[in-house]
Coordinates of C-alpha atoms in Angstrom, one line a residue:
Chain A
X1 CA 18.8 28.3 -20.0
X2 CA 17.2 31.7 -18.7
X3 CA 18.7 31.5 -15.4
X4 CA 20.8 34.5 -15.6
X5 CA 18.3 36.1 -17.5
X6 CA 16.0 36.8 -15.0
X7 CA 17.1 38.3 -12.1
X8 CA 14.2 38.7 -9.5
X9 CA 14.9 40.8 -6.1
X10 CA 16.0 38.9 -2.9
X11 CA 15.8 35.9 -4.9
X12 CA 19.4 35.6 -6.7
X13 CA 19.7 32.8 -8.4
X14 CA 23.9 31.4 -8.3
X15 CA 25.5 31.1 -10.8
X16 CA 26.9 27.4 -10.5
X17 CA 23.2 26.3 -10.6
X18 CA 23.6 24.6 -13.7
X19 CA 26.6 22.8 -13.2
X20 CA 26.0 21.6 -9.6
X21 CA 22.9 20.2 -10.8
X22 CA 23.8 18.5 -13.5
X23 CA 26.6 16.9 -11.5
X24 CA 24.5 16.5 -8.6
X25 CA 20.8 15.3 -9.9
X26 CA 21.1 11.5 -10.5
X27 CA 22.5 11.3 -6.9
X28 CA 20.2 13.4 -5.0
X29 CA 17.1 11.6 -7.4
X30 CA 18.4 8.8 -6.1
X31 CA 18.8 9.2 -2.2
X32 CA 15.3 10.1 -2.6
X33 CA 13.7 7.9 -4.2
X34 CA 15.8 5.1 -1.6
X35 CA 13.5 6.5 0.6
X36 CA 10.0 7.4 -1.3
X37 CA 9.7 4.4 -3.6
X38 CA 9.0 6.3 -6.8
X39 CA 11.1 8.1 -9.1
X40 CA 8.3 10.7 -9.8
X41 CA 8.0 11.6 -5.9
X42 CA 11.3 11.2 -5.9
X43 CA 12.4 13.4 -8.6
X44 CA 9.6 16.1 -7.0
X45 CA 11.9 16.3 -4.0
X46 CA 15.2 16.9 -5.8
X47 CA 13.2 19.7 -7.3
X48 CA 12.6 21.1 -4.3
X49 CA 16.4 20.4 -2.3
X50 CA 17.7 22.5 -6.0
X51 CA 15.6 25.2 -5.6
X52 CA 16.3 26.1 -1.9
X53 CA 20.3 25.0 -3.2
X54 CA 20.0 27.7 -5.9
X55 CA 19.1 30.5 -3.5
X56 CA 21.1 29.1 -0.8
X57 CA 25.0 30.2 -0.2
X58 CA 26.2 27.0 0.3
X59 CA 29.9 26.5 -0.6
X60 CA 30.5 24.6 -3.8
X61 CA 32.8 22.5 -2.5
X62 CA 30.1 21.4 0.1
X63 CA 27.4 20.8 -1.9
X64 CA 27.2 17.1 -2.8
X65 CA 27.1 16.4 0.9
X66 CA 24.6 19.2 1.9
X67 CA 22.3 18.1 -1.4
X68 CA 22.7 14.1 -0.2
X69 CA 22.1 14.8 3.4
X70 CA 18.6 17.7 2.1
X71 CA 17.2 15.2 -0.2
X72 CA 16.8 12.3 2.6
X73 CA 15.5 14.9 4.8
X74 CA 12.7 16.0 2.4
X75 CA 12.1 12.8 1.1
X76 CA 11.4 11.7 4.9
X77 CA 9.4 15.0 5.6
X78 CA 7.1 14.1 2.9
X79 CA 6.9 10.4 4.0
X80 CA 5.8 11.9 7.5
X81 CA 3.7 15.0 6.7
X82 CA 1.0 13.5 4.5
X83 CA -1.0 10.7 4.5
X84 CA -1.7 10.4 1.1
X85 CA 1.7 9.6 0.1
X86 CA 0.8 6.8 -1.7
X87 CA 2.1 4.8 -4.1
X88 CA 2.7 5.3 -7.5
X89 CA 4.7 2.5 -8.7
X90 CA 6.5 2.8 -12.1
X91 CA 4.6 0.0 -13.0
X92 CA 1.5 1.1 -12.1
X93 CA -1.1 -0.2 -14.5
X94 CA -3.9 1.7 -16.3
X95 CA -7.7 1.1 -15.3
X96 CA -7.8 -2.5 -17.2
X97 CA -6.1 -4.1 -14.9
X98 CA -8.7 -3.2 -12.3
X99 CA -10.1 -6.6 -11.2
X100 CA -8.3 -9.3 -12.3
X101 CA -5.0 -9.1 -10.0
X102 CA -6.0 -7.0 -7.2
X103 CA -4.0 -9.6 -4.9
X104 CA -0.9 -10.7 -7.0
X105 CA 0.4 -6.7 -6.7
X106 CA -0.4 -5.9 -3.4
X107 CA 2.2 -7.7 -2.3
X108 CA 5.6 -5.8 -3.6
X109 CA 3.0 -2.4 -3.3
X110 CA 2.8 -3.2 -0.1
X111 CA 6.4 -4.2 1.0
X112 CA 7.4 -0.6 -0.8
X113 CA 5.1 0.8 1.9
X114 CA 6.3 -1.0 4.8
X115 CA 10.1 -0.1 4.3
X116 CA 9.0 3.5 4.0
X117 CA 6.5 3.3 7.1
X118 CA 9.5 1.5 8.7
X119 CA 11.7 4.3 7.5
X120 CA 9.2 7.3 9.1
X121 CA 9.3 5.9 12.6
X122 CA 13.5 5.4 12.6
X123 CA 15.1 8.3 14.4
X124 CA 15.8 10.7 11.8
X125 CA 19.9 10.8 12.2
X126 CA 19.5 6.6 11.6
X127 CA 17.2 7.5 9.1
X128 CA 19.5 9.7 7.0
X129 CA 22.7 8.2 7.5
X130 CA 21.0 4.7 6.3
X131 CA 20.0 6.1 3.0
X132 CA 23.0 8.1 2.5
X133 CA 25.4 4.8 3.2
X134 CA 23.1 3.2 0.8
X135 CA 23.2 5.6 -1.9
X136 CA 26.5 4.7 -1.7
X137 CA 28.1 7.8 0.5
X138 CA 31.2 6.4 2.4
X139 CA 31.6 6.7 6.0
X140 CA 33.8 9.9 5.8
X141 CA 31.3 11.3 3.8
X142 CA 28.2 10.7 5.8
X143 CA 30.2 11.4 8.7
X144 CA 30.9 15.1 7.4
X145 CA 27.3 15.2 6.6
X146 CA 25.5 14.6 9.6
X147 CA 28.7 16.1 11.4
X148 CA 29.4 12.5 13.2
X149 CA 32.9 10.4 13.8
X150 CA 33.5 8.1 11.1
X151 CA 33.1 5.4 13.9
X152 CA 29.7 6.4 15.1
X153 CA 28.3 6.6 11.5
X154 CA 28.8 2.4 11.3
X155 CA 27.2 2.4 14.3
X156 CA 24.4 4.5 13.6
X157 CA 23.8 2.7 10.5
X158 CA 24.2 -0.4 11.8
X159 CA 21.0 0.5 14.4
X160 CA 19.0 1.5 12.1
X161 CA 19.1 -1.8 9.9
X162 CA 18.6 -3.8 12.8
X163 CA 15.8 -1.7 13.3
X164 CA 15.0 -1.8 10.0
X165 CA 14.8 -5.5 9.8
X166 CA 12.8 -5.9 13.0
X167 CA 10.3 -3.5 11.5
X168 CA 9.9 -5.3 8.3
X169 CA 9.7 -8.7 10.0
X170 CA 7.0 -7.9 12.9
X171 CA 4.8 -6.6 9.7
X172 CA 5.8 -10.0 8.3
X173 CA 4.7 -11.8 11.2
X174 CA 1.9 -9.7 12.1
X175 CA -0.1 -10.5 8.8
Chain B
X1 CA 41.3 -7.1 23.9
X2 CA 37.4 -5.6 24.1
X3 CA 35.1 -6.7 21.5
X4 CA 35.0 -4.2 18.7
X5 CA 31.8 -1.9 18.9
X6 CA 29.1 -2.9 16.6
X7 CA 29.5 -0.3 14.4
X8 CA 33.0 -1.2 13.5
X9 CA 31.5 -4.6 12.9
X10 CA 29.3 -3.1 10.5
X11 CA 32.4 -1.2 8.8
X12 CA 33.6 -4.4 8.3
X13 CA 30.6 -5.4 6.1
X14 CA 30.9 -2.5 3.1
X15 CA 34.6 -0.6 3.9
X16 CA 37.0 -3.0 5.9
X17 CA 39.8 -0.5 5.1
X18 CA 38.1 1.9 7.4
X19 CA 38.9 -0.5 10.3
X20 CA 42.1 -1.0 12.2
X21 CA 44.1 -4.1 11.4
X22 CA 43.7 -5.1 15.3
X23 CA 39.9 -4.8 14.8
X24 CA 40.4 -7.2 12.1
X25 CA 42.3 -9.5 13.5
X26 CA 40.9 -10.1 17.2
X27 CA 37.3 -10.5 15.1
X28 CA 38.7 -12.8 12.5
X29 CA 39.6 -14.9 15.7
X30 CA 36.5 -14.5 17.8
X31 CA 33.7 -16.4 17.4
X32 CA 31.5 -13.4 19.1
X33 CA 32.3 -11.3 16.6
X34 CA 32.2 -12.9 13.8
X35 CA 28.4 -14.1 14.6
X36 CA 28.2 -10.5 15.3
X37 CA 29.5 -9.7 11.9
X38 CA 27.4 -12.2 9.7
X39 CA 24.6 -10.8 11.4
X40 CA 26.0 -7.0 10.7
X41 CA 25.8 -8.2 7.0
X42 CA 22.7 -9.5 6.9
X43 CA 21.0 -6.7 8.1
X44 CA 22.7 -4.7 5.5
X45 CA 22.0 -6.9 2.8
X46 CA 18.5 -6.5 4.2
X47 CA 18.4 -2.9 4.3
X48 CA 20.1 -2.7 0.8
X49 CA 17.3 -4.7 -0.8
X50 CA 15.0 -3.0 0.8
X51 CA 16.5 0.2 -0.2
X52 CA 17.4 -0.7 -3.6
X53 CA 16.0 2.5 -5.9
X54 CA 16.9 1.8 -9.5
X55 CA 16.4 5.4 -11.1
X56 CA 17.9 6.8 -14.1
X57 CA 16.2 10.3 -13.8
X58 CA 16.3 12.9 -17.1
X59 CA 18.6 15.3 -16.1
X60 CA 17.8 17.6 -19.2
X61 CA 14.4 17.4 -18.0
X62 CA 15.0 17.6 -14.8
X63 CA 17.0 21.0 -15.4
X64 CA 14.1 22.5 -17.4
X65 CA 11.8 21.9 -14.8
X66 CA 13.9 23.9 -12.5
X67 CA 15.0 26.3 -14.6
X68 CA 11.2 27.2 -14.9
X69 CA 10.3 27.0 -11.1
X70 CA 13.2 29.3 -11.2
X71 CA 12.2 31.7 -13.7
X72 CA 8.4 31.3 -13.8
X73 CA 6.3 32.6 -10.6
X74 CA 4.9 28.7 -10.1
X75 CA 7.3 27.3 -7.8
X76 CA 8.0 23.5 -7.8
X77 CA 6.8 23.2 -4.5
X78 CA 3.5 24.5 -5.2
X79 CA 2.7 21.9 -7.8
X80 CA 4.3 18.7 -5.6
X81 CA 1.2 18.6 -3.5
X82 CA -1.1 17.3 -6.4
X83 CA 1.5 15.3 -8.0
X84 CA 1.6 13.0 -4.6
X85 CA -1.9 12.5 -4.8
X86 CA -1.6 8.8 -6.8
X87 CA -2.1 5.7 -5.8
X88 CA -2.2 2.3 -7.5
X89 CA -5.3 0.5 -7.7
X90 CA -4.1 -2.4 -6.4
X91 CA -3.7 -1.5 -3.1
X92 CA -5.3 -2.9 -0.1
X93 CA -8.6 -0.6 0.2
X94 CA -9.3 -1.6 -3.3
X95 CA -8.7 -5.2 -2.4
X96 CA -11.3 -4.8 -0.1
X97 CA -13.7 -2.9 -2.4
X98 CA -12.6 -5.9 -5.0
X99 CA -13.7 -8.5 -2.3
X100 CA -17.0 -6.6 -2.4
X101 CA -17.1 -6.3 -5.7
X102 CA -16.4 -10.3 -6.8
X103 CA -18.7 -10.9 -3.7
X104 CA -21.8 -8.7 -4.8
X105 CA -24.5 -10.4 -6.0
X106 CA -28.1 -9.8 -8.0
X107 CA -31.1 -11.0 -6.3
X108 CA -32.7 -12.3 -9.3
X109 CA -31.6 -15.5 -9.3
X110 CA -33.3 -16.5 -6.2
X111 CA -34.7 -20.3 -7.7
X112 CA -37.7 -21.4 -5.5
X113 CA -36.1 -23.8 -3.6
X114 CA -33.1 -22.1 -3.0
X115 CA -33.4 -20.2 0.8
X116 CA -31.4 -17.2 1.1
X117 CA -28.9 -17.9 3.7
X118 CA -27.3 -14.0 2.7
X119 CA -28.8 -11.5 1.4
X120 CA -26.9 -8.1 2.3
X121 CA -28.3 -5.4 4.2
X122 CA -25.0 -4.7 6.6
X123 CA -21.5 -5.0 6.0
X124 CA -19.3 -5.9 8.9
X125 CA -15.5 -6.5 8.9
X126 CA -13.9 -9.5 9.8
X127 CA -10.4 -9.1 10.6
X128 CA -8.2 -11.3 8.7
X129 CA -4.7 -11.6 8.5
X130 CA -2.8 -12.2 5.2
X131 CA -1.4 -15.6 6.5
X132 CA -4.7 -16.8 7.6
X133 CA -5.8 -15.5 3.9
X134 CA -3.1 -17.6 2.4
X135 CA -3.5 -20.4 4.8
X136 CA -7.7 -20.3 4.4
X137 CA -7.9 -24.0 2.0
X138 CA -9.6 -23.3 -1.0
X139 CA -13.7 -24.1 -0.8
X140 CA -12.6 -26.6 -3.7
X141 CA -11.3 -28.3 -0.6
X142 CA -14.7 -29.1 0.9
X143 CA -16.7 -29.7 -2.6
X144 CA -17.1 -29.1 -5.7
X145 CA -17.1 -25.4 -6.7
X146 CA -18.8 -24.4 -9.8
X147 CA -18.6 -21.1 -11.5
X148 CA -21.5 -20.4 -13.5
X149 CA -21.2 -17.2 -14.7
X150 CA -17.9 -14.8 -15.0
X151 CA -17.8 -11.3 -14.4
X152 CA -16.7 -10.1 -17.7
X153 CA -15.0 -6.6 -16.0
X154 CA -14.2 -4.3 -18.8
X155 CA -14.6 -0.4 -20.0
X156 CA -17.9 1.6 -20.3
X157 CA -18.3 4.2 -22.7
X158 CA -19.4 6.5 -19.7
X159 CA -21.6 6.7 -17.2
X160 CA -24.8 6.3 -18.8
X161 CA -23.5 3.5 -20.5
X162 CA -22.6 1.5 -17.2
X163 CA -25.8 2.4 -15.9
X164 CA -27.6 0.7 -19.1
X165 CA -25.3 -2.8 -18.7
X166 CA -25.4 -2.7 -14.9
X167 CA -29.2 -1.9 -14.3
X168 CA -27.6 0.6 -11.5
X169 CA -27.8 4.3 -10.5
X170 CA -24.6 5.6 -11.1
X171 CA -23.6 7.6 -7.7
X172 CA -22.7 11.1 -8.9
X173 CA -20.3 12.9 -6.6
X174 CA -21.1 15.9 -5.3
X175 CA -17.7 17.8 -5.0
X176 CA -14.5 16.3 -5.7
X177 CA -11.9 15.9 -2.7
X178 CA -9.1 18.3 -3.2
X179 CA -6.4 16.2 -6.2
X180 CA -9.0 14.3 -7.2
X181 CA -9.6 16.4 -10.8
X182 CA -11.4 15.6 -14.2
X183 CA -14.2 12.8 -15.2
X184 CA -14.1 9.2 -14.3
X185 CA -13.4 6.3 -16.2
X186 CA -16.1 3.3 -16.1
X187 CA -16.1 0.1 -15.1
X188 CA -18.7 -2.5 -15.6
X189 CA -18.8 -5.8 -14.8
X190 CA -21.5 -8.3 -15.1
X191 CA -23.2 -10.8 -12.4
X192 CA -20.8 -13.8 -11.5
X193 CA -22.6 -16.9 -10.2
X194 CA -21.2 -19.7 -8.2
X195 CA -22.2 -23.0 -6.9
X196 CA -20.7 -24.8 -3.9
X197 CA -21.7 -28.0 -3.3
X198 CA -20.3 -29.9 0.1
X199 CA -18.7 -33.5 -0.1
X200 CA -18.0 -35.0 3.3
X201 CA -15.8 -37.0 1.7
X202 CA -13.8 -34.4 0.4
X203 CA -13.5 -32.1 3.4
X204 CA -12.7 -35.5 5.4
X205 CA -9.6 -35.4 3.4
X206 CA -8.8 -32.4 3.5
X207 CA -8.8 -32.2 7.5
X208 CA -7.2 -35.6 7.6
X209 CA -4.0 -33.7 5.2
X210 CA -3.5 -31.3 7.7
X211 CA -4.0 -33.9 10.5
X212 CA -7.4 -33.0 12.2
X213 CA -10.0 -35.5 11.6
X214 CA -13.7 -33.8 10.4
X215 CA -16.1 -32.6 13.0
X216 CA -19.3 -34.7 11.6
X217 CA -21.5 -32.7 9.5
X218 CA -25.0 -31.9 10.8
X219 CA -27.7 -33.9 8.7
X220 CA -28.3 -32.6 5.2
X221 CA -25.2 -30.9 4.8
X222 CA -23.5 -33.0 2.5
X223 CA -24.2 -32.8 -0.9
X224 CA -25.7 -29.8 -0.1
X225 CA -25.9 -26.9 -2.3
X226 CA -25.0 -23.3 -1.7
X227 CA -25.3 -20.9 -4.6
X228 CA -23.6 -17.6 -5.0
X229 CA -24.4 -14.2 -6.8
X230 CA -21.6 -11.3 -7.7
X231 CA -22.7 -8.7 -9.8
X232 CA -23.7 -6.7 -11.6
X233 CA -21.5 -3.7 -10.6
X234 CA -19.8 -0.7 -11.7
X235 CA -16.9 1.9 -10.8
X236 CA -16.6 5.2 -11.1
X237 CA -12.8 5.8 -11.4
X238 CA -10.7 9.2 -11.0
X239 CA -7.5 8.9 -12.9
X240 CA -4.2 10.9 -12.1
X241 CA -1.8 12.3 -14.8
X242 CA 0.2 8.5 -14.8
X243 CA -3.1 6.5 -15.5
X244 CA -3.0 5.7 -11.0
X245 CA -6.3 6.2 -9.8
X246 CA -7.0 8.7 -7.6
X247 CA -10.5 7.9 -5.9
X248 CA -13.1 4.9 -6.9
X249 CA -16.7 5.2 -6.5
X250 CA -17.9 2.0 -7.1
X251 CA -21.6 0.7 -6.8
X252 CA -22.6 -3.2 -7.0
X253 CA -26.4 -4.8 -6.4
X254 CA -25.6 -6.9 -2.7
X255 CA -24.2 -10.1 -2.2
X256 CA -26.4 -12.6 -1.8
X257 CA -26.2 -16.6 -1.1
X258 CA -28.5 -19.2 -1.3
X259 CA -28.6 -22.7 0.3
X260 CA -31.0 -25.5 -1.3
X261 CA -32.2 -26.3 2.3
X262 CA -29.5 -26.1 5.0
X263 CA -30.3 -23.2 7.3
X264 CA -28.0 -19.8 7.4
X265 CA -26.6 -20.7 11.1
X266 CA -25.9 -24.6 10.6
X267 CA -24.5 -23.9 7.8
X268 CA -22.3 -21.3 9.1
X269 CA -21.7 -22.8 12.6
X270 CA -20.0 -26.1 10.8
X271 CA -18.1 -24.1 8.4
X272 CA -16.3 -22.3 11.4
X273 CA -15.4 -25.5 13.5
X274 CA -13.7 -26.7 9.9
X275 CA -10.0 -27.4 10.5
X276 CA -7.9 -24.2 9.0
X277 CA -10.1 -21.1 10.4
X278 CA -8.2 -19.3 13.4
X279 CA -10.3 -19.1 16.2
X280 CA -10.8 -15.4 16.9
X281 CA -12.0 -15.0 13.1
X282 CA -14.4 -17.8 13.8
X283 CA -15.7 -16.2 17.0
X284 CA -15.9 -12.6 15.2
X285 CA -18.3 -14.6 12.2
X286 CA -20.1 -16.3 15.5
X287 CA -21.3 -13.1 16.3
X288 CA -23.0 -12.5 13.0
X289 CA -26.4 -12.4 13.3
X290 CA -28.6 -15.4 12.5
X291 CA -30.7 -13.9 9.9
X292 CA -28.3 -13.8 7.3
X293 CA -28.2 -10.3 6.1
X294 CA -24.8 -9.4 7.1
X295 CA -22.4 -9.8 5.1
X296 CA -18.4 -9.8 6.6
X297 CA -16.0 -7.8 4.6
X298 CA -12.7 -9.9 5.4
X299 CA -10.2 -7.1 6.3
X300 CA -6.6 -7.4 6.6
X301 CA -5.4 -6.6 9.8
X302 CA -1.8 -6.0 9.2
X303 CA -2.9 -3.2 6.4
X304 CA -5.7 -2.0 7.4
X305 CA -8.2 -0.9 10.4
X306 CA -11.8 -0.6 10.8
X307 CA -14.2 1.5 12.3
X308 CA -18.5 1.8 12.4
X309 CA -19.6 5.1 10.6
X310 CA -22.8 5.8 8.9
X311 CA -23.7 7.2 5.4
X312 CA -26.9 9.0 5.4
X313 CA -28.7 6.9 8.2
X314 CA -27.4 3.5 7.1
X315 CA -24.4 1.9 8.7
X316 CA -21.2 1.7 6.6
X317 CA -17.3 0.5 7.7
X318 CA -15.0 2.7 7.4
X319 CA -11.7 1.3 6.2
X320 CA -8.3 2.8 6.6
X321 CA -4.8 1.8 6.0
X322 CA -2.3 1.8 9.3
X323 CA 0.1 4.1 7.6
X324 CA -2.8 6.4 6.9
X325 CA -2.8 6.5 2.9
X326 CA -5.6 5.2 2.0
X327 CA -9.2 5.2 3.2
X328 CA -12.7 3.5 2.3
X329 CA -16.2 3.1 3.3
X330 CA -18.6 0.5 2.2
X331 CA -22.1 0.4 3.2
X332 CA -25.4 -1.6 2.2
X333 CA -28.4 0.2 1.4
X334 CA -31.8 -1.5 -0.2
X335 CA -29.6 -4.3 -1.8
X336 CA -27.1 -2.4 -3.3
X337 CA -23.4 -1.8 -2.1
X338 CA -21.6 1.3 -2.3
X339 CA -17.7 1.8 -1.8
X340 CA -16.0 5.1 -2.3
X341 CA -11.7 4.7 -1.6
X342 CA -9.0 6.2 -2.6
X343 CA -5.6 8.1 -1.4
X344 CA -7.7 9.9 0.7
X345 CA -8.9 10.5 4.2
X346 CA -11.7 8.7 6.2
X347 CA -13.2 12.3 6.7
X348 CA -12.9 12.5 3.0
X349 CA -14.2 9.2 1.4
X350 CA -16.9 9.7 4.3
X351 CA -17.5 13.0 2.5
X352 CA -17.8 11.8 -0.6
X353 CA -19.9 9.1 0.6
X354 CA -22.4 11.1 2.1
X355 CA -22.7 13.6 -0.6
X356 CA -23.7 11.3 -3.1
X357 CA -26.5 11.7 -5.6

């Protein structure tokens, strides 16, 4: 790749671009799209966490963590900046499938957007350090991320399930 | 000892090596915590499903896509704004604009003796919510429904070709809301005719299942007939990059029912004190007016919200989703429906609406 090719002032590029990302890009894609629903959106935001990475001076060794911990922060930005974040299912069907099952998909559609409506009106630090123990950081890890004592991040996480679930279930009961 | 903290509880769930062994022990001992605990994991079992993102992203891919935001003076974030403007079809707007749409009806078929009990010239919502949807019985429950005609919903060649099957204007948009890009596809579907015909005998039943007995039906009613028209109609629709539709302009003669004799209010007024409707819907469709010529748009509360707006002197609902991602308006005007909806705002579908040609 170009990369080093193209040098452009104030804008550096560094050098462990490459390898950082191809290390890094399944996970961050992932943590994501835990939160956004949609690998597309998803991988849109790991574009985004990359490019401020590649111009950032984060320290190598740091750099899973900070690119875990950047990726559920963006992806929750852009569930709470917009309003037209919505879906786009992989499964999304082309204009035949119009009419006939309007109902039958609205359902799972419409779970997708709960969880991340649910997910937009957690506290962010609950917020984070749910998807980041779901995308399968441990505790130390999320701990380091969100700069928290192993023993807070359970119950942290722990909050924002219960939250979670009480979310999910007043929709359920609402409707 | 002190209970362990919830959050130790919840260690317990996914990394029980994180926690001390006296943690362990007092909680495999006490009944407190161990309620505590199964409830710890089902919240995370919860979460997880809820959570669960299965995603095997193209790293290759992934790295030429960055490599050019890094090179190239487009930056990726530039281009993400457009990219998020998709949304699936089936979502709840559209539902409604569906409803509409299987609802919409030609007034042709009017027979002599047939009264029209609906003939649309308003739209009002009626909130429903998707358990009284699921728990509304089936009108097969109270008679014999007969479907007379289908829709046939399929592709256009364009929009002079859905105007020549549908016998409609095709609503040309003025300018396109920011994302939405390119031509339309078309829709066309043809008029759908129904007949309902009530059997005391089988709404009887039907109460009696769900252990109400029947309020008597006025004289006349049963065996009486109630026929009703959907279609023709047609729908403009804006396509992103994936084949998810951006916005849908979609256009449909009005609704329209006929009874063979039974009058619009008697009709209506027994319908709501059948067993199964929830009381506040029935008093919303109370309120309808007795001539008939409003027809209620059933709205799901728990998605979406209404509101009163007007498009070009007539009045129209305006329908948005509670998270704010998706928006609609429907109105009546001269027996036809109009609906525009989409991933878009209600200043922008109103927009759209009102810039029509």
């Amino acid at each position: 790749m170009a990369l080093s090719g193209t040098p452009r002032p104030g804008q550096a590029v560094r050098a462990d671009l490459e390898e950082v990302f191809r290390a890094a890009y399944a996970r961050v894609v992932g943590v994501a799209a835990r939160v956004l629903g949609s690998r597309d959106e998803a991988e849109d935001v790991a574009q985004e966490v990359f490019l401020t990475f590649g111009r950032s001076s984060v320290p190598a060794t740091e750099a899973p963590g900070w690119l875990s911990v950047a990726a559920a922060h963006t992806a929750l930005n852009h569930l709470r900046s917009g309003r037209r974040r919505a879906s786009r299912e992989e499964s999304a069907g082309g204009p035949d499938t119009v009419c006939p099952d309007v109902a039958d998909a609205v359902v799972t559609l419409d779970e997708r957007r709960r969880v991340r409506a649910a997910l937009a009106r957690l506290p962010r630090k609950q917020a984070v350090a749910l998807v980041l123990r779901h995308s399968g950081l441990s505790y130390a890890e999320v701990a380091a991320a969100l700069d928290l004592s192993p023993g807070s991040v359970g119950t942290t996480v722990r909050r924002a399930e219960s939250a979670l679930r009480e979310e999910l279930n007043r929709h359920a009961s609402s409707d | 000892m002190r209970h362990p903290t919830e959050g130790t509880l919840r260690r317990l769930v996914d990394e029980p090596a994180g926690v001390a062994d006296t943690d362990r022990e007092h909680v495999a001992g006490c009944p407190v915590c161990l309620s505590g605990l199964a409830a710890a994991r089902d919240d995370a079992a919860l979460a997880g499903a809820a959570l669960t993102a299965e995603v095997a992203p193209d790293v290759d891919a992934g790295w030429r896509r960055l490599s050019q935001a890094v090179d190239g003076s487009r930056t990726v974030t530039a281009a993400a704004p457009r990219r998020r403007w998709r949304t699936a079809l089936r979502s709840p707007v559209i539902a409604a604009v569906g409803v509409v749409a299987l609802l919409t009806g030609a007034g042709a078929a009017a027979a002599a003796d047939w009264l029209p009990i609906f003939r649309t010239e308003r739209i009002a919502p009626v909130t429903l919510t998707q358990a009284d949807l699921v728990a509304l019985p089936d009108l097969s429950a109270y008679g014999d429904v007969k479907i007379t005609s289908k829709p046939n919903v399929r592709r256009a060649g364009g929009a002079s070709a859905a105007a020549e099957i549908t016998g409609l204007g095709v609503p040309r948009v003025g300018k396109l809301p920011r994302g939405v890009v390119g031509e339309p596809a078309y829709q066309v579907g043809d008029r759908v005719t129904a007949e309902f015909t009530f059997s005391a005998a089988k709404a009887a039943k039907t109460a009696e299942a769900a252990g109400r007995s029947l309020p008597a039906p006025p004289p006349g009613l049963d065996g009486s007939q109630f026929r009703l028209s959907a279609g023709p109609g047609l729908a403009a629709v804006w396509l992103e990059a994936r084949g998810v539709p951006a916005m849908i302009v979609a256009r449909a003669t009005a609704p329209t029912a006929y009874s063979s004799g039974v009058p619009f209010e008697t009709a209506r007024d027994y319908l709501l004190s059948l067993p199964g409707l929830p009381e506040d819907v029935a008093a919303q469709l109370r309120s309808f007016t007795g001539d008939g010529r409003t027809l209620p748009l059933p709205v799901n509360a728990g998605y979406l919200t209404s509101s009163a707006a007007e498009v070009n002197g007539k009045p129209a609902t305006v329908l948005t989703s509670r998270d704010g991602l998706l928006a609609g308006v429907v109105w009546a005007d001269a027996g036809v429906v109009t609906a525009v909806a989409g991933s878009l705002s209600a200043d922008e579908v109103l927009s759209v609406a009102r810039e029509l040609r």
